[in-house]
mmCIF file of C-alpha atoms in Angstrom:
data_model
loop_
_atom_site.group_PDB
_atom_site.id
_atom_site.type_symbol
_atom_site.label_atom_id
_atom_site.label_comp_id
_atom_site.label_asym_id
_atom_site.label_seq_id
_atom_site.Cartn_x
_atom_site.Cartn_y
_atom_site.Cartn_z
ATOM 1 C CA MET A 1 -8.109 -32.471 -3.655
ATOM 2 C CA ARG A 2 -4.544 -32.714 -4.975
ATOM 3 C CA THR A 3 -5.732 -30.856 -8.203
ATOM 4 C CA LEU A 4 -7.379 -28.186 -6.218
ATOM 5 C CA THR A 5 -4.291 -27.547 -4.149
ATOM 6 C CA LEU A 6 -2.122 -27.371 -7.285
ATOM 7 C CA LEU A 7 -4.487 -24.874 -8.900
ATOM 8 C CA ILE A 8 -4.497 -22.713 -5.893
ATOM 9 C CA LEU A 9 -0.629 -22.787 -5.808
ATOM 10 C CA LEU A 10 -0.515 -21.900 -9.619
ATOM 11 C CA ALA A 11 -2.942 -19.048 -9.114
ATOM 12 C CA LEU A 12 -0.813 -17.534 -6.251
ATOM 13 C CA THR A 13 2.541 -17.923 -7.853
ATOM 14 C CA PRO A 14 2.437 -14.619 -9.862
ATOM 15 C CA ALA A 15 1.412 -12.671 -6.759
ATOM 16 C CA VAL A 16 4.208 -14.110 -4.799
ATOM 17 C CA VAL A 17 6.820 -13.535 -7.567
ATOM 18 C CA LYS A 18 5.585 -9.961 -7.976
ATOM 19 C CA ALA A 19 5.719 -9.278 -4.315
ATOM 20 C CA GLN A 20 9.339 -10.453 -4.170
ATOM 21 C CA LEU A 21 10.446 -8.327 -6.983
ATOM 22 C CA ALA A 22 8.264 -5.224 -6.582
ATOM 23 C CA ASP A 23 10.341 -3.202 -4.118
ATOM 24 C CA ASP A 24 14.027 -3.885 -3.703
ATOM 25 C CA LEU A 25 14.896 -2.236 -0.343
ATOM 26 C CA SER A 26 18.658 -2.450 -1.013
ATOM 27 C CA GLY A 27 20.415 0.922 -0.782
ATOM 28 C CA THR A 28 20.688 3.954 1.447
ATOM 29 C CA TRP A 29 17.429 5.446 2.899
ATOM 30 C CA SER A 30 17.242 8.733 4.807
ATOM 31 C CA GLY A 31 14.616 10.496 6.670
ATOM 32 C CA LEU A 32 13.184 11.026 10.170
ATOM 33 C CA LEU A 33 12.417 9.018 13.316
ATOM 34 C CA LEU A 34 9.564 10.730 15.304
ATOM 35 C CA GLN A 35 9.087 9.914 19.040
ATOM 36 C CA ASN A 36 5.716 10.376 20.851
ATOM 37 C CA GLU A 37 5.535 13.045 23.643
ATOM 38 C CA GLY A 38 7.460 12.268 26.701
ATOM 39 C CA GLY A 39 10.620 10.914 24.706
ATOM 40 C CA ILE A 40 14.022 12.314 24.871
ATOM 41 C CA ALA A 41 13.311 14.382 21.738
ATOM 42 C CA ASP A 42 10.338 14.609 19.135
ATOM 43 C CA LYS A 43 12.576 14.243 16.111
ATOM 44 C CA PHE A 44 15.803 12.458 15.105
ATOM 45 C CA GLU A 45 17.607 12.059 11.833
ATOM 46 C CA LEU A 46 17.524 8.336 10.651
ATOM 47 C CA PHE A 47 19.398 6.442 8.004
ATOM 48 C CA PHE A 48 19.086 2.869 6.904
ATOM 49 C CA ASP A 49 21.636 1.135 4.729
ATOM 50 C CA LEU A 50 19.861 -2.031 3.687
ATOM 51 C CA GLN A 51 20.741 -5.128 1.573
ATOM 52 C CA GLN A 52 17.612 -7.214 0.515
ATOM 53 C CA ILE A 53 18.080 -10.933 -0.004
ATOM 54 C CA GLY A 54 14.741 -12.365 -1.213
ATOM 55 C CA LEU A 55 12.139 -11.803 1.379
ATOM 56 C CA ALA A 56 14.838 -10.998 4.027
ATOM 57 C CA VAL A 57 16.706 -7.746 4.700
ATOM 58 C CA LYS A 58 19.858 -6.983 6.760
ATOM 59 C CA GLY A 59 21.916 -3.871 7.240
ATOM 60 C CA THR A 60 22.412 -0.961 9.684
ATOM 61 C CA ALA A 61 20.370 1.937 11.235
ATOM 62 C CA PHE A 62 22.030 5.197 12.152
ATOM 63 C CA VAL A 63 20.087 7.549 14.374
ATOM 64 C CA LYS A 64 21.458 11.121 15.207
ATOM 65 C CA LEU A 65 20.371 14.175 17.271
ATOM 66 C CA GLY A 66 23.391 16.513 17.158
ATOM 67 C CA GLU A 67 26.231 14.758 18.965
ATOM 68 C CA LEU A 68 23.937 12.137 20.219
ATOM 69 C CA GLN A 69 24.121 9.200 17.748
ATOM 70 C CA ALA A 70 24.179 5.429 17.379
ATOM 71 C CA GLU A 71 24.663 2.848 14.672
ATOM 72 C CA MET A 72 22.657 -0.388 15.116
ATOM 73 C CA LYS A 73 22.791 -3.740 13.260
ATOM 74 C CA LEU A 74 19.296 -4.674 11.942
ATOM 75 C CA SER A 75 17.595 -7.561 10.182
ATOM 76 C CA GLY A 76 14.134 -8.441 9.048
ATOM 77 C CA TYR A 77 11.728 -10.085 6.751
ATOM 78 C CA ARG A 78 8.698 -9.292 4.502
ATOM 79 C CA ALA A 79 5.609 -10.325 6.352
ATOM 80 C CA PRO A 80 2.546 -11.963 4.650
ATOM 81 C CA SER A 81 0.833 -8.598 4.923
ATOM 82 C CA GLY A 82 3.491 -7.114 2.590
ATOM 83 C CA ASN A 83 4.921 -4.923 5.331
ATOM 84 C CA TRP A 84 8.523 -5.202 6.404
ATOM 85 C CA ARG A 85 9.144 -6.329 10.025
ATOM 86 C CA ILE A 86 12.697 -4.991 10.887
ATOM 87 C CA THR A 87 14.558 -5.379 14.316
ATOM 88 C CA GLU A 88 17.565 -3.753 15.593
ATOM 89 C CA THR A 89 19.757 -6.546 17.041
ATOM 90 C CA LYS A 90 23.062 -4.906 18.328
ATOM 91 C CA ILE A 91 24.593 -1.586 18.944
ATOM 92 C CA LEU A 92 27.623 -1.340 16.734
ATOM 93 C CA ARG A 93 28.875 2.199 17.866
ATOM 94 C CA ASN A 94 27.415 5.145 19.723
ATOM 95 C CA ASN A 95 28.039 8.464 21.210
ATOM 96 C CA LYS A 96 25.802 9.466 24.195
ATOM 97 C CA ALA A 97 27.017 12.936 24.168
ATOM 98 C CA GLY A 98 27.767 12.926 27.847
ATOM 99 C CA LEU A 99 24.022 12.118 28.721
ATOM 100 C CA ALA A 100 22.991 9.298 31.133
ATOM 101 C CA ILE A 101 20.805 7.528 28.566
ATOM 102 C CA SER A 102 20.238 4.067 27.319
ATOM 103 C CA TRP A 103 19.718 3.349 23.620
ATOM 104 C CA CYS A 104 16.388 2.027 22.560
ATOM 105 C CA MET A 105 16.580 -1.227 20.473
ATOM 106 C CA LYS A 106 13.723 -0.813 18.098
ATOM 107 C CA ASP A 107 11.340 -2.871 16.135
ATOM 108 C CA TYR A 108 9.675 -1.478 13.002
ATOM 109 C CA ASP A 109 6.657 -2.466 10.941
ATOM 110 C CA LEU A 110 7.118 -0.695 7.689
ATOM 111 C CA ARG A 111 5.237 -0.217 4.456
ATOM 112 C CA VAL A 112 6.736 0.659 1.053
ATOM 113 C CA ASP A 113 5.068 3.301 -1.069
ATOM 114 C CA TYR A 114 6.079 5.124 -4.134
ATOM 115 C CA ARG A 115 5.775 8.960 -4.114
ATOM 116 C CA LYS A 116 7.189 11.580 -6.564
ATOM 117 C CA GLY A 117 10.087 9.510 -7.953
ATOM 118 C CA GLU A 118 11.002 8.030 -4.486
ATOM 119 C CA LEU A 119 10.321 4.793 -2.592
ATOM 120 C CA VAL A 120 9.093 5.687 0.886
ATOM 121 C CA LEU A 121 9.222 3.443 3.935
ATOM 122 C CA THR A 122 6.738 4.455 6.696
ATOM 123 C CA GLY A 123 5.340 2.939 9.748
ATOM 124 C CA PRO A 124 5.464 2.726 13.511
ATOM 125 C CA TRP A 125 8.375 1.795 15.790
ATOM 126 C CA TRP A 126 8.601 0.548 19.454
ATOM 127 C CA GLY A 127 11.333 -1.001 21.598
ATOM 128 C CA ASN A 128 13.192 -1.528 24.741
ATOM 129 C CA SER A 129 16.169 -0.056 26.619
ATOM 130 C CA GLU A 130 17.884 -1.329 29.731
ATOM 131 C CA TYR A 131 15.458 0.890 31.577
ATOM 132 C CA GLY A 132 12.353 -0.718 30.085
ATOM 133 C CA PRO A 133 10.001 0.023 27.222
ATOM 134 C CA CYS A 134 10.780 3.083 25.077
ATOM 135 C CA ILE A 135 8.199 5.765 24.147
ATOM 136 C CA PRO A 136 7.369 4.669 20.670
ATOM 137 C CA GLY A 137 6.803 6.670 17.541
ATOM 138 C CA SER A 138 7.014 6.421 13.772
ATOM 139 C CA ILE A 139 9.496 6.802 10.824
ATOM 140 C CA THR A 140 9.459 8.098 7.412
ATOM 141 C CA LEU A 141 12.527 7.223 5.052
ATOM 142 C CA LYS A 142 12.969 7.951 1.451
ATOM 143 C CA ARG A 143 15.187 6.411 -1.346
ATOM 144 C CA ARG A 144 15.337 7.698 -4.932
ATOM 145 C CA VAL A 145 14.036 5.115 -7.350
ATOM 146 C CA ARG A 146 16.525 3.301 -9.553
ATOM 147 C CA VAL A 147 15.419 3.180 -13.177
ATOM 148 C CA ALA A 148 17.078 0.880 -15.705
ATOM 149 C CA SER A 149 18.652 2.935 -18.494
ATOM 150 C CA LEU A 150 17.856 1.862 -22.067
ATOM 151 C CA LEU A 151 21.402 2.788 -22.962
ATOM 152 C CA LEU A 152 24.129 0.322 -22.051
ATOM 153 C CA GLY A 153 22.071 -1.519 -19.500
ATOM 154 C CA ARG A 154 23.062 0.838 -16.812
ATOM 155 C CA GLN A 155 20.964 1.737 -13.701
ATOM 156 C CA ASP A 156 20.853 5.452 -12.803
ATOM 157 C CA ALA A 157 19.053 7.143 -9.964
ATOM 158 C CA VAL A 158 16.614 9.532 -11.762
ATOM 159 C CA ASP A 159 13.816 11.725 -10.593
ATOM 160 C CA VAL A 160 10.729 10.476 -12.363
ATOM 161 C CA GLN A 161 8.330 13.330 -12.490
ATOM 162 C CA PRO A 162 5.222 14.047 -14.670
ATOM 163 C CA HIS A 163 5.929 16.715 -17.169
ATOM 164 C CA GLY A 164 3.515 19.204 -18.857
#
């Protein structure tokens, strides 16, 4: 029994290491937050500034619609499914632009994909405000891929495109 357990752990080790190193979420992400019908607006600008530490991530989210804007502290982890579960934990600063609204503190279930030289975070969000559950939606954020330079060991953001 002990040998079988050891064999299973050894077989899974490369997959776990690959999953940990495959996508580093650290950096600035930009894109859109979409809200389903009935929300305050159907589309907001959204930015994440993330720092990944192993299978955990922390940072800030910044959401904007004109003068209406807020910055939230967030943290999360990589789930066994490979998705990232991220939660907004605190409002750091905000401007309600004179509106009687309550900010939605959101949870995200995000998948990382690679598309046309960019890493893309996509998935649903849901949350709660002081008035109760928010009308949920989805997000799409992009970040250019960092490619290690062969010269001088530098890392530069480059657009990796097929040529020809």
